CSV table of C-alpha atoms and ligand atoms in Angstrom, one decimal:
chain,number,residue,atom,x,y,z
O,13,MET,CA,-0.3,-0.1,-0.2
O,14,ASN,CA,0.9,3.4,-0.8
O,15,ILE,CA,0.1,5.5,1.6
O,16,ILE,CA,0.3,9.8,2.1
O,17,LEU,CA,0.3,11.5,5.9
O,18,LEU,CA,-1.0,14.5,5.8
O,19,GLY,CA,-1.6,17.3,8.9
O,20,PRO,CA,-0.3,20.3,10.3
O,21,PRO,CA,3.5,20.4,12.0
O,22,GLY,CA,2.7,18.5,15.6
O,23,ALA,CA,-0.7,16.6,14.5
O,24,GLY,CA,1.3,13.3,15.3
O,25,LYS,CA,2.7,12.3,11.8
O,26,GLY,CA,6.0,10.7,13.2
O,27,THR,CA,4.1,9.1,16.1
O,28,GLN,CA,1.5,7.5,14.2
O,29,ALA,CA,4.2,6.4,11.2
O,30,ALA,CA,5.9,4.4,13.9
O,31,PHE,CA,3.1,2.1,14.4
O,32,ILE,CA,1.6,1.8,11.2
O,33,THR,CA,4.4,0.9,9.0
O,34,GLN,CA,5.4,-1.8,11.4
O,35,LEU,CA,2.1,-2.6,10.7
O,36,LYS,CA,1.7,-2.6,7.3
O,37,LYS,CA,5.4,-3.6,6.9
O,38,VAL,CA,6.2,-0.4,4.5
O,39,PRO,CA,9.4,2.1,5.1
O,40,HIS,CA,8.8,5.1,6.8
O,41,ILE,CA,9.6,8.3,4.4
O,42,SER,CA,10.0,11.2,6.6
O,43,THR,CA,11.9,14.1,4.5
O,44,GLY,CA,11.8,16.1,7.8
O,45,ASP,CA,14.1,13.1,9.2
O,46,ILE,CA,16.0,13.0,6.0
O,47,PHE,CA,16.9,16.6,6.4
O,48,ARG,CA,17.7,16.4,10.1
O,49,SER,CA,20.2,13.3,9.7
O,50,ASN,CA,21.6,15.0,7.0
O,51,VAL,CA,22.3,18.4,8.6
O,52,LYS,CA,23.6,16.5,11.8
O,53,GLU,CA,26.4,14.6,9.0
O,54,GLY,CA,27.1,18.1,7.7
O,55,THR,CA,26.4,17.0,4.1
O,56,ALA,CA,25.9,19.4,1.1
O,57,LEU,CA,22.3,18.7,1.2
O,58,GLY,CA,22.1,19.4,5.1
O,59,LYS,CA,24.1,22.7,4.3
O,60,LYS,CA,21.5,23.6,1.5
O,61,VAL,CA,18.5,22.9,4.1
O,62,GLN,CA,19.6,24.1,7.6
O,63,GLY,CA,18.7,27.5,7.0
O,64,TYR,CA,15.2,27.0,5.6
O,65,MET,CA,14.1,24.8,8.5
O,66,ASP,CA,16.0,27.0,11.3
O,67,GLN,CA,13.7,29.7,10.2
O,68,GLY,CA,10.2,26.9,10.2
O,69,LEU,CA,10.5,27.6,6.4
O,70,LEU,CA,9.7,25.2,3.6
O,71,VAL,CA,12.8,23.6,1.8
O,72,PRO,CA,12.2,24.8,-2.0
O,73,ASP,CA,10.4,22.3,-4.2
O,74,GLU,CA,12.8,21.5,-6.1
O,75,VAL,CA,15.1,19.9,-3.6
O,76,VAL,CA,12.6,17.7,-1.9
O,77,VAL,CA,10.8,16.6,-5.3
O,78,GLU,CA,14.7,15.7,-6.1
O,79,LEU,CA,15.2,13.7,-2.7
O,80,ILE,CA,12.2,12.0,-2.9
O,81,ALA,CA,12.6,10.9,-6.4
O,82,ASP,CA,15.6,9.2,-5.7
O,83,ARG,CA,14.3,7.9,-2.3
O,84,LEU,CA,11.2,6.1,-4.6
O,85,THR,CA,13.7,4.4,-6.6
O,86,TRP,CA,15.0,2.1,-3.5
O,87,PRO,CA,14.1,-1.0,-3.7
O,88,ASP,CA,12.3,-1.7,-0.4
O,89,VAL,CA,9.4,1.1,-1.6
O,90,GLN,CA,8.5,-2.2,-3.9
O,91,LYS,CA,6.1,-3.8,-1.2
O,92,GLY,CA,4.9,-0.3,-1.0
O,93,PHE,CA,5.6,3.4,1.4
O,94,MET,CA,4.6,5.5,3.8
O,95,LEU,CA,5.4,9.1,3.0
O,96,ASP,CA,5.5,11.5,6.2
O,97,GLY,CA,5.9,15.3,5.6
O,98,PHE,CA,5.9,14.8,1.7
O,99,PRO,CA,4.3,16.7,-0.4
O,100,ARG,CA,3.5,19.8,1.3
O,101,SER,CA,2.8,22.0,-1.8
O,102,ILE,CA,0.7,21.5,-5.0
O,103,THR,CA,3.7,21.4,-7.2
O,104,GLN,CA,5.4,18.5,-4.9
O,105,ALA,CA,2.2,16.8,-5.4
O,106,LYS,CA,2.1,16.8,-8.9
O,107,ALA,CA,5.6,16.1,-9.2
O,108,LEU,CA,5.1,12.6,-7.1
O,109,GLU,CA,2.4,12.0,-9.3
O,110,GLU,CA,4.7,12.1,-12.1
O,111,THR,CA,7.5,10.3,-10.2
O,112,LEU,CA,4.6,7.5,-9.5
O,113,ASP,CA,3.1,7.4,-13.0
O,114,ALA,CA,6.6,6.8,-14.6
O,115,MET,CA,6.8,3.7,-12.2
O,116,GLY,CA,3.5,2.5,-12.9
O,117,LYS,CA,2.3,3.1,-9.1
O,118,LYS,CA,-0.5,5.4,-7.6
O,119,ILE,CA,-1.3,6.7,-3.8
O,120,ASP,CA,-3.9,4.3,-2.4
O,121,ALA,CA,-4.8,6.5,1.0
O,122,VAL,CA,-4.1,10.2,2.3
O,123,ILE,CA,-4.4,10.0,5.9
O,124,ASN,CA,-4.9,13.7,6.9
O,125,ILE,CA,-4.7,13.7,10.9
O,126,GLU,CA,-6.9,16.8,12.0
O,127,VAL,CA,-5.6,18.8,14.8
O,128,ASP,CA,-6.8,22.5,16.3
O,129,PHE,CA,-4.0,24.6,15.9
O,130,SER,CA,-4.7,25.8,19.3
O,131,ILE,CA,-3.0,22.9,20.8
O,132,LEU,CA,-0.1,22.3,18.1
O,133,THR,CA,2.3,24.5,20.0
O,134,GLU,CA,2.0,22.7,23.1
O,135,ARG,CA,2.5,19.7,21.7
O,136,ILE,CA,5.4,20.7,19.6
O,137,THR,CA,7.4,22.9,22.4
O,138,GLY,CA,7.2,20.0,24.8
O,139,ARG,CA,8.5,17.1,21.9
O,140,ARG,CA,11.3,15.4,23.1
O,141,VAL,CA,13.6,13.3,20.5
O,142,CYS,CA,15.7,10.0,21.4
O,143,LYS,CA,19.5,11.0,20.3
O,144,ASN,CA,19.7,6.6,20.7
O,145,CYS,CA,16.9,5.2,19.0
O,146,GLY,CA,15.0,8.2,17.6
O,147,ALA,CA,11.8,7.8,19.0
O,148,THR,CA,9.4,10.6,19.9
O,149,THR,CA,7.5,11.7,23.2
O,150,HIS,CA,6.4,14.4,24.8
O,151,ILE,CA,7.6,15.7,28.5
O,152,LYS,CA,4.0,14.9,29.7
O,153,TYR,CA,4.8,10.9,29.2
O,154,LEU,CA,7.9,11.5,30.9
O,155,ASP,CA,7.8,9.8,34.5
O,156,ASP,CA,10.2,11.9,35.9
O,157,LYS,CA,10.7,15.0,33.9
O,158,ALA,CA,14.3,15.8,35.5
O,159,GLU,CA,15.8,12.5,33.9
O,160,ASN,CA,15.4,12.9,30.3
O,161,LYS,CA,15.9,10.1,29.2
O,162,CYS,CA,14.4,7.7,26.9
O,163,THR,CA,11.4,5.2,28.3
O,164,GLU,CA,12.0,3.0,25.2
O,165,CYS,CA,15.7,2.7,25.3
O,166,GLY,CA,17.3,4.8,28.3
O,167,GLY,CA,19.2,6.9,25.4
O,168,GLU,CA,19.3,10.8,26.0
O,169,LEU,CA,16.6,12.9,24.5
O,170,TYR,CA,17.0,16.3,23.2
O,171,GLN,CA,14.8,18.9,21.8
O,172,ARG,CA,14.5,19.6,17.8
O,173,ALA,CA,16.1,23.4,16.9
O,174,ASP,CA,12.7,24.2,15.1
O,175,ASP,CA,10.8,23.2,18.1
O,176,SER,CA,10.8,26.8,19.9
O,177,GLU,CA,7.4,28.8,19.8
O,178,GLU,CA,8.4,31.3,17.6
O,179,THR,CA,9.6,28.9,14.8
O,180,VAL,CA,6.3,27.1,15.2
O,181,LYS,CA,4.2,29.8,14.4
O,182,LYS,CA,6.4,30.2,11.1
O,183,ARG,CA,5.7,26.7,10.5
O,184,LEU,CA,2.1,27.0,11.2
O,185,VAL,CA,2.0,29.6,8.4
O,186,GLU,CA,3.7,27.6,6.1
O,187,TYR,CA,1.3,24.7,6.6
O,188,GLU,CA,-1.7,27.2,6.2
O,189,GLU,CA,-0.6,28.8,3.0
O,190,LYS,CA,1.5,25.5,0.9
O,191,THR,CA,0.2,22.7,2.7
O,192,HIS,CA,-3.5,22.8,3.6
O,193,PRO,CA,-4.7,23.2,0.0
O,194,LEU,CA,-3.5,19.7,-0.4
O,195,THR,CA,-6.6,18.4,1.6
O,196,GLU,CA,-9.0,19.8,-1.0
O,197,TYR,CA,-6.5,18.6,-3.8
O,198,TYR,CA,-6.4,14.7,-2.4
O,199,ARG,CA,-10.4,14.8,-1.5
O,200,GLU,CA,-10.8,15.6,-5.6
O,201,LYS,CA,-8.7,12.6,-6.4
O,202,ASN,CA,-11.3,10.6,-3.7
O,203,VAL,CA,-8.1,9.0,-1.9
O,204,LEU,CA,-8.5,11.5,1.2
O,205,ILE,CA,-9.1,10.3,4.9
O,206,ASN,CA,-9.8,12.4,7.7
O,207,ILE,CA,-8.7,11.5,11.0
O,208,ASP,CA,-9.1,13.2,14.6
O,209,GLY,CA,-6.0,13.2,15.7
O,210,GLN,CA,-7.2,15.2,19.0
O,211,GLN,CA,-8.1,11.7,20.7
O,212,ASP,CA,-5.0,9.7,22.7
O,213,ILE,CA,-2.4,8.3,20.6
O,214,LYS,CA,-3.7,4.6,20.7
O,215,ASP,CA,-7.2,5.8,19.4
O,216,VAL,CA,-5.7,7.1,16.6
O,217,THR,CA,-3.2,4.7,15.3
O,218,HIS,CA,-6.8,2.6,15.7
O,219,ASP,CA,-8.7,5.0,13.7
O,220,ILE,CA,-6.0,4.6,11.2
O,221,GLU,CA,-5.7,1.2,11.4
O,222,SER,CA,-9.1,0.8,10.4
O,223,ALA,CA,-9.6,3.3,7.8
O,224,LEU,CA,-6.4,1.0,5.9
O,225,LYS,CA,-8.3,-2.2,6.2
T,330,AP5,P1,9.2,17.9,9.9
T,330,AP5,O1,9.8,16.9,10.8
T,330,AP5,O2,8.2,17.0,8.3
T,330,AP5,O3,8.1,18.5,10.7
T,330,AP5,P2,6.4,19.0,10.6
T,330,AP5,O4,5.9,18.4,9.5
T,330,AP5,O5,6.5,20.3,10.9
T,330,AP5,O6,6.0,18.1,11.4
T,330,AP5,P3,6.7,17.5,13.3
T,330,AP5,O7,7.3,16.4,12.8
T,330,AP5,O8,6.6,18.8,13.8
T,330,AP5,O9,5.4,17.1,13.8
T,330,AP5,P4,4.6,15.3,13.5
T,330,AP5,O10,2.8,15.5,12.8
T,330,AP5,O11,5.8,14.6,13.1
T,330,AP5,O12,4.4,15.0,15.2
T,330,AP5,P5,4.9,14.2,16.5
T,330,AP5,O13,4.5,12.9,15.8
T,330,AP5,O14,6.4,14.3,16.1
T,330,AP5,O15,9.7,18.9,8.8
T,330,AP5,C1,10.8,19.5,9.4
T,330,AP5,C2,11.2,20.9,8.4
T,330,AP5,O16,11.7,20.3,7.3
T,330,AP5,C3,10.0,21.5,8.0
T,330,AP5,O17,9.8,22.6,8.5
T,330,AP5,C4,11.0,22.4,6.4
T,330,AP5,O18,11.6,23.2,6.8
T,330,AP5,C5,11.9,20.8,6.1
T,330,AP5,N1,10.9,20.0,5.1
T,330,AP5,C6,10.6,18.6,5.7
T,330,AP5,N2,9.6,18.2,4.6
T,330,AP5,C7,9.5,19.6,3.8
T,330,AP5,C8,9.1,19.3,2.4
T,330,AP5,N3,7.9,17.7,1.5
T,330,AP5,N4,8.6,20.3,1.8
T,330,AP5,C9,9.7,21.3,2.2
T,330,AP5,N5,10.1,21.4,3.2
T,330,AP5,C10,9.9,20.0,3.8
T,330,AP5,O19,4.2,14.5,17.5
T,330,AP5,C11,4.1,16.2,18.1
T,330,AP5,C12,4.7,15.9,19.6
T,330,AP5,O20,3.1,15.7,20.0
T,330,AP5,C13,5.3,14.6,20.1
T,330,AP5,O21,5.8,15.3,21.5
T,330,AP5,C14,4.2,13.6,20.5
T,330,AP5,O22,4.6,12.8,21.7
T,330,AP5,C15,2.8,14.4,20.7
T,330,AP5,N6,1.7,13.7,20.5
T,330,AP5,C16,1.8,12.9,18.9
T,330,AP5,N7,0.1,12.3,19.2
T,330,AP5,C17,-0.2,13.0,20.0
T,330,AP5,C18,-1.9,12.7,20.8
T,330,AP5,N8,-2.6,11.9,20.1
T,330,AP5,N9,-2.1,13.3,21.8
T,330,AP5,C19,-1.4,13.8,22.5
T,330,AP5,N10,-0.1,13.9,22.3
T,330,AP5,C20,0.5,13.7,21.1
T,331,MG,MG1,7.4,14.5,12.3
T,332,ZN,ZN1,15.7,5.5,22.6
């Protein structure tokens, strides 16, 4: 199954992708994660994108489109894939369609995780990510907040560079202007599935699972 995860920053795309990709046995392709690891490694791509990310702006379409076109040539996508954070503009969506057309593939479902903007800032500024295993959590889920350790593996937790309140505001504006129009785009193509992202994490997973059956 070829799936897109859509939703504003902090909606829970990464959190849900971790469960759904295991269930569906498909690779999780997150453009944000790929960019962050390139920034960390100091690659040419990392240097190109860091300024945009730190400012909460979208990376230029051509950079992301090229990255995904390459990623979709990997053999692991034969059994399907889950895109998280791509496409994020109409231009990206059209480019994806061309790439998939050329491969004789199509998108089967677009999972749109809906969360009210008023709670996204709290979710994002409280997010912590494990340096060791990459698991995402929130300070509200840590028993001992001072300990700052991953509940999955005991690794050290850190805060993403773009998770400050100020940058979140810009990311939400970018989402509203450039990404939100994709819901209408995919609704017209009859592949859009809206999911209530304001429930408990396990209930959101359950709804996505049912929708993909
Ligand atoms: P990216 O990494 O994709 O960030 P994003 O879209 O802003 O989304 P987030 O990762 O912040 O949120 P999420 O939906 O994954 O939420 P999560 O599950 O972590 O992109 C970063 C940057 O890279 C962009 O700003 C841009 O510069 C660049 N970029 C990436 N892709 C691009 C593209 N295609 N085009 C151009 N530029 C691109 O959850 C958030 C928090 O909430 C966590 O703490 C979690 O524990 C908690 N939480 C999750 N679910 C629930 C729940 N149900 N109830 C309560 N808390 C919850
Ligand atoms: Mg994410
Ligand atoms: Zn960990």
